[in-house]
mmCIF file of N, CA and C in Angstrom:
data_model
loop_
_atom_site.group_PDB
_atom_site.id
_atom_site.type_symbol
_atom_site.label_atom_id
_atom_site.label_comp_id
_atom_site.label_asym_id
_atom_site.label_seq_id
_atom_site.Cartn_x
_atom_site.Cartn_y
_atom_site.Cartn_z
ATOM 1 N N MET A 126 6.429 69.579 -130.248
ATOM 2 C CA MET A 126 7.930 69.397 -130.715
ATOM 3 C C MET A 126 8.477 70.768 -130.532
ATOM 4 N N PHE A 127 7.940 71.784 -130.884
ATOM 5 C CA PHE A 127 8.457 73.173 -130.999
ATOM 6 C C PHE A 127 8.701 73.624 -129.564
ATOM 7 N N VAL A 128 7.888 73.304 -128.545
ATOM 8 C CA VAL A 128 8.111 73.727 -127.252
ATOM 9 C C VAL A 128 9.330 73.041 -126.655
ATOM 10 N N ARG A 129 9.397 71.716 -126.958
ATOM 11 C CA ARG A 129 10.636 71.042 -126.462
ATOM 12 C C ARG A 129 11.965 71.594 -127.084
ATOM 13 N N PHE A 130 11.808 71.887 -128.413
ATOM 14 C CA PHE A 130 12.957 72.478 -129.057
ATOM 15 C C PHE A 130 13.386 73.747 -128.470
ATOM 16 N N THR A 131 12.359 74.649 -128.235
ATOM 17 C CA THR A 131 12.671 75.885 -127.632
ATOM 18 C C THR A 131 13.326 75.818 -126.187
ATOM 19 N N ASN A 132 12.679 74.914 -125.496
ATOM 20 C CA ASN A 132 13.270 74.667 -124.164
ATOM 21 C C ASN A 132 14.840 74.274 -124.197
ATOM 22 N N ILE A 133 15.120 73.402 -125.213
ATOM 23 C CA ILE A 133 16.569 72.974 -125.369
ATOM 24 C C ILE A 133 17.396 74.074 -125.767
ATOM 25 N N ILE A 134 16.894 74.819 -126.670
ATOM 26 C CA ILE A 134 17.620 76.012 -127.252
ATOM 27 C C ILE A 134 17.891 77.098 -126.083
ATOM 28 N N ASN A 135 16.850 77.326 -125.358
ATOM 29 C CA ASN A 135 16.995 78.227 -124.200
ATOM 30 C C ASN A 135 17.953 77.791 -123.127
ATOM 31 N N SER A 136 17.932 76.507 -122.971
ATOM 32 C CA SER A 136 18.945 75.944 -121.928
ATOM 33 C C SER A 136 20.373 76.016 -122.419
ATOM 34 N N LEU A 137 20.517 75.740 -123.792
ATOM 35 C CA LEU A 137 21.868 75.936 -124.270
ATOM 36 C C LEU A 137 22.338 77.299 -124.274
ATOM 37 N N GLN A 138 21.396 78.342 -124.493
ATOM 38 C CA GLN A 138 21.748 79.713 -124.475
ATOM 39 C C GLN A 138 22.301 80.057 -122.983
ATOM 40 N N SER A 139 21.646 79.493 -121.980
ATOM 41 C CA SER A 139 22.083 79.799 -120.709
ATOM 42 C C SER A 139 23.487 79.237 -120.398
ATOM 43 N N LEU A 140 23.795 78.100 -121.224
ATOM 44 C CA LEU A 140 25.292 77.619 -121.018
ATOM 45 C C LEU A 140 26.245 78.262 -122.103
ATOM 46 N N ASN A 141 25.779 79.371 -122.702
ATOM 47 C CA ASN A 141 26.709 80.207 -123.627
ATOM 48 C C ASN A 141 26.822 79.453 -124.991
ATOM 49 N N LYS A 142 25.884 78.614 -125.448
ATOM 50 C CA LYS A 142 25.878 78.086 -126.745
ATOM 51 C C LYS A 142 24.756 78.566 -127.507
ATOM 52 N N CYS A 143 25.023 79.407 -128.460
ATOM 53 C CA CYS A 143 23.936 80.127 -129.150
ATOM 54 C C CYS A 143 23.958 79.649 -130.601
ATOM 55 N N TYR A 144 22.712 79.457 -131.224
ATOM 56 C CA TYR A 144 22.621 79.028 -132.629
ATOM 57 C C TYR A 144 21.978 80.170 -133.401
ATOM 58 N N THR A 145 22.326 80.268 -134.609
ATOM 59 C CA THR A 145 21.713 81.332 -135.505
ATOM 60 C C THR A 145 20.321 80.732 -135.854
ATOM 61 N N ASN A 146 19.583 81.731 -136.467
ATOM 62 C CA ASN A 146 18.176 81.279 -136.866
ATOM 63 C C ASN A 146 18.315 80.242 -137.976
ATOM 64 N N SER A 147 19.176 80.361 -138.980
ATOM 65 C CA SER A 147 19.313 79.381 -140.045
ATOM 66 C C SER A 147 19.698 77.980 -139.457
ATOM 67 N N GLU A 148 20.553 77.901 -138.518
ATOM 68 C CA GLU A 148 21.025 76.653 -137.844
ATOM 69 C C GLU A 148 19.754 75.981 -137.150
ATOM 70 N N MET A 149 18.941 76.829 -136.511
ATOM 71 C CA MET A 149 17.800 76.272 -135.813
ATOM 72 C C MET A 149 16.742 75.760 -136.838
ATOM 73 N N VAL A 150 16.533 76.450 -138.005
ATOM 74 C CA VAL A 150 15.623 76.015 -139.056
ATOM 75 C C VAL A 150 16.115 74.667 -139.530
ATOM 76 N N ARG A 151 17.373 74.610 -139.750
ATOM 77 C CA ARG A 151 17.950 73.260 -140.377
ATOM 78 C C ARG A 151 17.875 72.135 -139.355
ATOM 79 N N LYS A 152 18.026 72.472 -138.088
ATOM 80 C CA LYS A 152 17.939 71.346 -137.051
ATOM 81 C C LYS A 152 16.473 70.781 -136.991
ATOM 82 N N ILE A 153 15.601 71.746 -137.045
ATOM 83 C CA ILE A 153 14.166 71.319 -136.919
ATOM 84 C C ILE A 153 13.794 70.458 -138.198
ATOM 85 N N LEU A 154 14.289 70.855 -139.438
ATOM 86 C CA LEU A 154 13.980 70.076 -140.618
ATOM 87 C C LEU A 154 14.534 68.746 -140.638
ATOM 88 N N ARG A 155 15.864 68.633 -139.970
ATOM 89 C CA ARG A 155 16.511 67.399 -139.970
ATOM 90 C C ARG A 155 15.835 66.514 -139.003
ATOM 91 N N CYS A 156 15.194 66.939 -137.890
ATOM 92 C CA CYS A 156 14.568 66.042 -136.906
ATOM 93 C C CYS A 156 13.321 65.537 -137.358
ATOM 94 N N LEU A 157 12.634 66.011 -138.396
ATOM 95 C CA LEU A 157 11.279 65.494 -138.824
ATOM 96 C C LEU A 157 11.294 64.113 -139.291
ATOM 97 N N PRO A 158 10.266 63.418 -139.006
ATOM 98 C CA PRO A 158 10.253 61.956 -139.463
ATOM 99 C C PRO A 158 10.157 61.863 -140.917
ATOM 100 N N LYS A 159 10.416 60.540 -141.376
ATOM 101 C CA LYS A 159 10.530 60.329 -142.843
ATOM 102 C C LYS A 159 9.253 60.607 -143.509
ATOM 103 N N SER A 160 8.102 60.560 -142.872
ATOM 104 C CA SER A 160 6.869 60.822 -143.563
ATOM 105 C C SER A 160 6.683 62.315 -143.998
ATOM 106 N N TRP A 161 7.543 63.083 -143.335
ATOM 107 C CA TRP A 161 7.512 64.509 -143.658
ATOM 108 C C TRP A 161 8.547 64.933 -144.755
ATOM 109 N N MET A 162 9.326 63.983 -145.223
ATOM 110 C CA MET A 162 10.426 64.340 -146.250
ATOM 111 C C MET A 162 9.888 65.119 -147.414
ATOM 112 N N PRO A 163 8.770 64.789 -147.940
ATOM 113 C CA PRO A 163 8.308 65.579 -149.081
ATOM 114 C C PRO A 163 8.197 67.050 -148.792
ATOM 115 N N LYS A 164 7.538 67.372 -147.523
ATOM 116 C CA LYS A 164 7.395 68.708 -147.118
ATOM 117 C C LYS A 164 8.671 69.435 -146.871
ATOM 118 N N VAL A 165 9.678 68.602 -146.239
ATOM 119 C CA VAL A 165 11.022 69.191 -145.965
ATOM 120 C C VAL A 165 11.625 69.498 -147.275
ATOM 121 N N THR A 166 11.601 68.661 -148.231
ATOM 122 C CA THR A 166 12.247 69.042 -149.482
ATOM 123 C C THR A 166 11.538 70.258 -150.211
ATOM 124 N N ALA A 167 10.170 70.316 -150.108
ATOM 125 C CA ALA A 167 9.496 71.549 -150.658
ATOM 126 C C ALA A 167 9.967 72.765 -149.964
ATOM 127 N N ILE A 168 10.187 72.772 -148.738
ATOM 128 C CA ILE A 168 10.531 74.005 -147.959
ATOM 129 C C ILE A 168 11.970 74.228 -148.300
ATOM 130 N N GLU A 169 12.902 73.372 -148.378
ATOM 131 C CA GLU A 169 14.209 73.515 -148.834
ATOM 132 C C GLU A 169 14.416 74.120 -150.177
ATOM 133 N N GLU A 170 13.623 73.737 -151.091
ATOM 134 C CA GLU A 170 13.694 74.222 -152.461
ATOM 135 C C GLU A 170 12.900 75.455 -152.752
ATOM 136 N N ALA A 171 11.868 75.736 -152.042
ATOM 137 C CA ALA A 171 11.114 76.935 -152.236
ATOM 138 C C ALA A 171 11.580 78.109 -151.452
ATOM 139 N N LYS A 172 12.299 77.928 -150.316
ATOM 140 C CA LYS A 172 12.577 79.020 -149.459
ATOM 141 C C LYS A 172 14.063 79.107 -149.188
ATOM 142 N N ASP A 173 14.579 80.174 -148.944
ATOM 143 C CA ASP A 173 15.973 80.387 -148.585
ATOM 144 C C ASP A 173 16.096 80.114 -147.146
ATOM 145 N N LEU A 174 16.760 79.049 -146.676
ATOM 146 C CA LEU A 174 16.813 78.700 -145.321
ATOM 147 C C LEU A 174 17.762 79.614 -144.537
ATOM 148 N N ASN A 175 18.623 80.394 -145.092
ATOM 149 C CA ASN A 175 19.338 81.432 -144.435
ATOM 150 C C ASN A 175 18.474 82.572 -143.972
ATOM 151 N N THR A 176 17.388 82.785 -144.584
ATOM 152 C CA THR A 176 16.604 84.020 -144.229
ATOM 153 C C THR A 176 15.205 83.541 -143.654
ATOM 154 N N LEU A 177 14.924 82.304 -143.657
ATOM 155 C CA LEU A 177 13.530 81.864 -143.283
ATOM 156 C C LEU A 177 13.516 82.027 -141.721
ATOM 157 N N PRO A 178 12.517 82.819 -141.228
ATOM 158 C CA PRO A 178 12.187 82.969 -139.859
ATOM 159 C C PRO A 178 11.696 81.645 -139.270
ATOM 160 N N LEU A 179 12.123 81.369 -138.024
ATOM 161 C CA LEU A 179 11.673 80.154 -137.315
ATOM 162 C C LEU A 179 10.130 80.065 -137.156
ATOM 163 N N GLU A 180 9.583 81.223 -136.947
ATOM 164 C CA GLU A 180 8.105 81.410 -136.883
ATOM 165 C C GLU A 180 7.313 80.944 -138.131
ATOM 166 N N GLU A 181 7.868 81.395 -139.236
ATOM 167 C CA GLU A 181 7.280 81.052 -140.532
ATOM 168 C C GLU A 181 7.475 79.576 -140.902
ATOM 169 N N LEU A 182 8.645 78.905 -140.466
ATOM 170 C CA LEU A 182 8.698 77.514 -140.566
ATOM 171 C C LEU A 182 7.757 76.707 -139.770
ATOM 172 N N LEU A 183 7.611 77.193 -138.561
ATOM 173 C CA LEU A 183 6.594 76.622 -137.616
ATOM 174 C C LEU A 183 5.157 76.669 -138.057
ATOM 175 N N GLY A 184 4.829 77.871 -138.644
ATOM 176 C CA GLY A 184 3.440 78.026 -139.243
ATOM 177 C C GLY A 184 3.277 77.071 -140.402
ATOM 178 N N SER A 185 4.280 76.932 -141.320
ATOM 179 C CA SER A 185 4.187 76.074 -142.453
ATOM 180 C C SER A 185 4.100 74.614 -141.974
ATOM 181 N N LEU A 186 4.802 74.202 -141.094
ATOM 182 C CA LEU A 186 4.712 72.822 -140.609
ATOM 183 C C LEU A 186 3.436 72.467 -139.890
ATOM 184 N N MET A 187 2.879 73.496 -139.163
ATOM 185 C CA MET A 187 1.598 73.255 -138.493
ATOM 186 C C MET A 187 0.408 73.228 -139.451
ATOM 187 N N THR A 188 0.507 74.048 -140.507
ATOM 188 C CA THR A 188 -0.434 73.927 -141.672
ATOM 189 C C THR A 188 -0.366 72.586 -142.265
ATOM 190 N N HIS A 189 0.762 72.085 -142.513
ATOM 191 C CA HIS A 189 0.896 70.744 -143.241
ATOM 192 C C HIS A 189 0.394 69.708 -142.282
ATOM 193 N N GLU A 190 0.674 69.807 -140.958
ATOM 194 C CA GLU A 190 0.195 68.791 -139.919
ATOM 195 C C GLU A 190 -1.485 68.850 -139.929
ATOM 196 N N MET A 191 -1.974 69.978 -140.023
ATOM 197 C CA MET A 191 -3.441 70.009 -139.962
ATOM 198 C C MET A 191 -4.177 69.445 -141.231
ATOM 199 N N THR A 192 -3.403 69.682 -142.287
ATOM 200 C CA THR A 192 -3.882 69.148 -143.651
ATOM 201 C C THR A 192 -3.875 67.592 -143.614
ATOM 202 N N ILE A 193 -2.735 67.064 -143.032
ATOM 203 C CA ILE A 193 -2.622 65.743 -142.968
ATOM 204 C C ILE A 193 -3.716 65.066 -142.118
ATOM 205 N N LYS A 194 -4.001 65.723 -140.860
ATOM 206 C CA LYS A 194 -5.005 65.328 -140.003
ATOM 207 C C LYS A 194 -6.338 65.248 -140.563
ATOM 208 N N ASN A 195 -6.684 66.440 -141.371
ATOM 209 C CA ASN A 195 -8.001 66.394 -142.043
ATOM 210 C C ASN A 195 -8.077 65.269 -143.137
ATOM 211 N N HIS A 196 -7.004 64.949 -143.785
ATOM 212 C CA HIS A 196 -7.155 63.961 -144.869
ATOM 213 C C HIS A 196 -7.406 62.518 -144.084
ATOM 214 N N GLU A 197 -6.723 62.386 -143.009
ATOM 215 C CA GLU A 197 -6.927 61.146 -142.141
ATOM 216 C C GLU A 197 -8.370 60.998 -141.646
ATOM 217 N N ASP A 198 -8.875 62.101 -141.186
ATOM 218 C CA ASP A 198 -10.292 62.160 -140.694
ATOM 219 C C ASP A 198 -11.264 61.889 -141.736
ATOM 220 N N GLU A 199 -11.023 62.400 -142.992
ATOM 221 C CA GLU A 199 -11.905 62.072 -144.119
ATOM 222 C C GLU A 199 -11.857 60.659 -144.485
ATOM 223 N N GLU A 200 -10.646 60.116 -144.525
ATOM 224 C CA GLU A 200 -10.585 58.684 -144.874
ATOM 225 C C GLU A 200 -11.192 57.834 -143.816
ATOM 226 N N GLU A 201 -11.173 58.220 -142.617
ATOM 227 C CA GLU A 201 -11.811 57.501 -141.532
ATOM 228 C C GLU A 201 -13.339 57.534 -141.602
ATOM 229 N N GLN A 202 -13.810 58.753 -142.028
ATOM 230 C CA GLN A 202 -15.282 58.760 -142.175
ATOM 231 C C GLN A 202 -15.740 57.980 -143.411
ATOM 232 N N ASP A 203 -14.886 58.047 -144.479
ATOM 233 C CA ASP A 203 -15.348 57.256 -145.574
ATOM 234 C C ASP A 203 -15.326 55.693 -145.322
ATOM 235 N N LYS A 204 -14.399 55.263 -144.498
ATOM 236 C CA LYS A 204 -14.418 53.820 -144.083
ATOM 237 C C LYS A 204 -15.705 53.526 -143.350
ATOM 238 N N LYS A 205 -16.136 54.484 -142.368
ATOM 239 C CA LYS A 205 -17.260 54.195 -141.647
ATOM 240 C C LYS A 205 -18.495 54.213 -142.461
ATOM 241 N N LYS A 206 -18.531 55.029 -143.461
ATOM 242 C CA LYS A 206 -19.791 55.043 -144.342
ATOM 243 C C LYS A 206 -19.835 53.806 -145.149
ATOM 244 N N LYS A 207 -18.711 53.169 -145.560
ATOM 245 C CA LYS A 207 -18.738 52.081 -146.391
ATOM 246 C C LYS A 207 -18.998 50.665 -145.636
ATOM 247 N N LYS A 208 -18.999 50.760 -144.276
ATOM 248 C CA LYS A 208 -19.048 49.603 -143.395
ATOM 249 C C LYS A 208 -20.598 49.259 -143.707
ATOM 250 N N VAL A 209 -20.664 47.861 -144.021
ATOM 251 C CA VAL A 209 -22.015 47.305 -144.152
ATOM 252 C C VAL A 209 -22.310 46.139 -143.116
ATOM 253 N N ILE A 210 -23.449 46.207 -142.557
ATOM 254 C CA ILE A 210 -23.770 45.263 -141.545
ATOM 255 C C ILE A 210 -24.877 44.275 -142.204
ATOM 256 N N ALA A 211 -24.550 43.019 -142.104
ATOM 257 C CA ALA A 211 -25.423 41.939 -142.644
ATOM 258 C C ALA A 211 -25.915 41.151 -141.487
ATOM 259 N N PHE A 212 -27.336 40.782 -141.459
ATOM 260 C CA PHE A 212 -27.887 40.000 -140.552
ATOM 261 C C PHE A 212 -28.127 38.592 -141.055
ATOM 262 N N LYS A 213 -27.971 37.663 -140.225
ATOM 263 C CA LYS A 213 -28.342 36.273 -140.568
ATOM 264 C C LYS A 213 -29.834 36.125 -140.630
ATOM 265 N N SER A 214 -30.268 35.303 -141.637
ATOM 266 C CA SER A 214 -31.714 35.101 -141.633
ATOM 267 C C SER A 214 -32.014 33.685 -141.309
ATOM 268 N N SER A 215 -33.052 33.483 -140.602
ATOM 269 C CA SER A 215 -33.430 32.053 -140.326
ATOM 270 C C SER A 215 -34.858 31.859 -140.942
ATOM 271 N N THR A 216 -35.071 30.614 -141.258
ATOM 272 C CA THR A 216 -36.312 30.248 -142.003
ATOM 273 C C THR A 216 -37.181 29.291 -141.177
ATOM 274 N N THR A 217 -37.423 29.744 -139.948
ATOM 275 C CA THR A 217 -38.343 28.941 -139.125
ATOM 276 C C THR A 217 -39.775 29.394 -139.339
ATOM 277 N N ASP A 218 -40.679 28.467 -139.341
ATOM 278 C CA ASP A 218 -42.096 28.808 -139.519
ATOM 279 C C ASP A 218 -42.765 29.218 -138.232
ATOM 280 N N SER A 219 -42.941 30.401 -138.027
ATOM 281 C CA SER A 219 -43.473 30.875 -136.689
ATOM 282 C C SER A 219 -44.876 31.328 -136.789
ATOM 283 N N SER A 220 -45.642 30.873 -137.868
ATOM 284 C CA SER A 220 -47.004 31.219 -137.978
ATOM 285 C C SER A 220 -47.822 30.648 -136.927
ATOM 286 N N ASP A 221 -47.442 29.314 -136.666
ATOM 287 C CA ASP A 221 -48.286 28.611 -135.576
ATOM 288 C C ASP A 221 -48.102 29.311 -134.170
ATOM 289 N N GLU A 222 -46.808 29.745 -133.949
ATOM 290 C CA GLU A 222 -46.578 30.371 -132.702
ATOM 291 C C GLU A 222 -47.344 31.772 -132.627
ATOM 292 N N ASP A 223 -47.276 32.450 -133.703
ATOM 293 C CA ASP A 223 -48.024 33.849 -133.746
ATOM 294 C C ASP A 223 -49.500 33.635 -133.527
ATOM 295 N N SER A 224 -50.117 32.588 -134.158
ATOM 296 C CA SER A 224 -51.570 32.483 -133.921
ATOM 297 C C SER A 224 -51.773 32.072 -132.516
ATOM 298 N N ASP A 225 -50.972 31.165 -131.913
ATOM 299 C CA ASP A 225 -51.153 30.890 -130.494
ATOM 300 C C ASP A 225 -51.053 32.149 -129.565
ATOM 301 N N ASP A 226 -50.087 32.959 -129.873
ATOM 302 C CA ASP A 226 -49.920 34.140 -129.041
ATOM 303 C C ASP A 226 -51.184 35.096 -129.259
ATOM 304 N N GLU A 227 -51.707 35.251 -130.406
ATOM 305 C CA GLU A 227 -52.832 36.036 -130.755
ATOM 306 C C GLU A 227 -54.049 35.524 -129.972
ATOM 307 N N MET A 228 -54.177 34.174 -130.008
ATOM 308 C CA MET A 228 -55.273 33.508 -129.356
ATOM 309 C C MET A 228 -55.269 33.789 -127.825
ATOM 310 N N ALA A 229 -54.036 33.687 -127.155
ATOM 311 C CA ALA A 229 -53.908 33.870 -125.825
ATOM 312 C C ALA A 229 -54.273 35.266 -125.497
ATOM 313 N N LEU A 230 -53.877 36.300 -126.242
ATOM 314 C CA LEU A 230 -54.154 37.618 -126.080
ATOM 315 C C LEU A 230 -55.670 37.867 -126.147
ATOM 316 N N ILE A 231 -56.371 37.287 -127.007
ATOM 317 C CA ILE A 231 -57.840 37.394 -127.157
ATOM 318 C C ILE A 231 -58.480 36.820 -126.012
ATOM 319 N N ILE A 232 -58.071 35.742 -125.545
ATOM 320 C CA ILE A 232 -58.716 35.113 -124.311
ATOM 321 C C ILE A 232 -58.440 35.881 -123.183
ATOM 322 N N ARG A 233 -57.289 36.413 -122.883
ATOM 323 C CA ARG A 233 -57.083 37.432 -121.798
ATOM 324 C C ARG A 233 -57.947 38.615 -121.806
ATOM 325 N N ARG A 234 -58.099 39.122 -122.861
ATOM 326 C CA ARG A 234 -58.956 40.351 -122.988
ATOM 327 C C ARG A 234 -60.466 39.962 -122.758
ATOM 328 N N PHE A 235 -60.812 38.837 -123.264
ATOM 329 C CA PHE A 235 -62.204 38.346 -123.147
ATOM 330 C C PHE A 235 -62.490 38.095 -121.606
ATOM 331 N N LYS A 236 -61.501 37.525 -120.948
ATOM 332 C CA LYS A 236 -61.682 37.298 -119.495
ATOM 333 C C LYS A 236 -61.801 38.581 -118.651
ATOM 334 N N LYS A 237 -60.972 39.527 -119.051
ATOM 335 C CA LYS A 237 -61.134 40.914 -118.430
ATOM 336 C C LYS A 237 -62.536 41.503 -118.684
ATOM 337 N N TYR A 238 -63.029 41.262 -119.881
ATOM 338 C CA TYR A 238 -64.356 41.823 -120.241
ATOM 339 C C TYR A 238 -65.418 41.223 -119.357
ATOM 340 N N LEU A 239 -65.323 39.894 -119.256
ATOM 341 C CA LEU A 239 -66.215 39.104 -118.559
ATOM 342 C C LEU A 239 -66.163 39.569 -116.955
ATOM 343 N N ALA A 240 -65.017 39.815 -116.469
ATOM 344 C CA ALA A 240 -64.803 40.154 -115.067
ATOM 345 C C ALA A 240 -65.393 41.517 -114.868
ATOM 346 N N LYS A 241 -65.368 42.429 -115.740
ATOM 347 C CA LYS A 241 -65.936 43.817 -115.613
ATOM 348 C C LYS A 241 -67.509 43.667 -115.565
ATOM 349 N N LYS A 242 -67.981 42.856 -116.520
ATOM 350 C CA LYS A 242 -69.474 42.644 -116.549
ATOM 351 C C LYS A 242 -69.917 42.124 -115.317
ATOM 352 N N LYS A 243 -69.286 41.113 -114.751
ATOM 353 C CA LYS A 243 -69.685 40.345 -113.552
ATOM 354 C C LYS A 243 -69.756 41.326 -112.373
ATOM 355 N N PHE A 244 -68.649 42.134 -112.155
ATOM 356 C CA PHE A 244 -68.630 42.993 -110.991
ATOM 357 C C PHE A 244 -69.301 44.417 -111.314
ATOM 358 N N GLY A 245 -69.505 44.750 -112.513
ATOM 359 C CA GLY A 245 -70.022 46.088 -112.843
ATOM 360 C C GLY A 245 -71.494 45.987 -112.828
#
């Protein structure tokens, strides 16, 4: 946002339309979205907009943006941690199938053993 603002201001300066620092600060504060209104109000009340440098305003806004992003990331991580996965259970009796599989495995091994004895 600041890069676009600077480009516009520089273009206007080339057209002989110059803004004071306080006018630029006020324009930036006015263009911020409604979600930033508490921060805008805090800046307006805590600082003198006539003497506030544009760089200081930019630093304050960037700090606020990083704080918001960190809070969003923490909330996202909390949601991921709270996510619970449940599996469906089935109640089929597979003991017969297991014993058949075990018997087949034993028979195969016994056949291999006999084959080794026969050729060995």
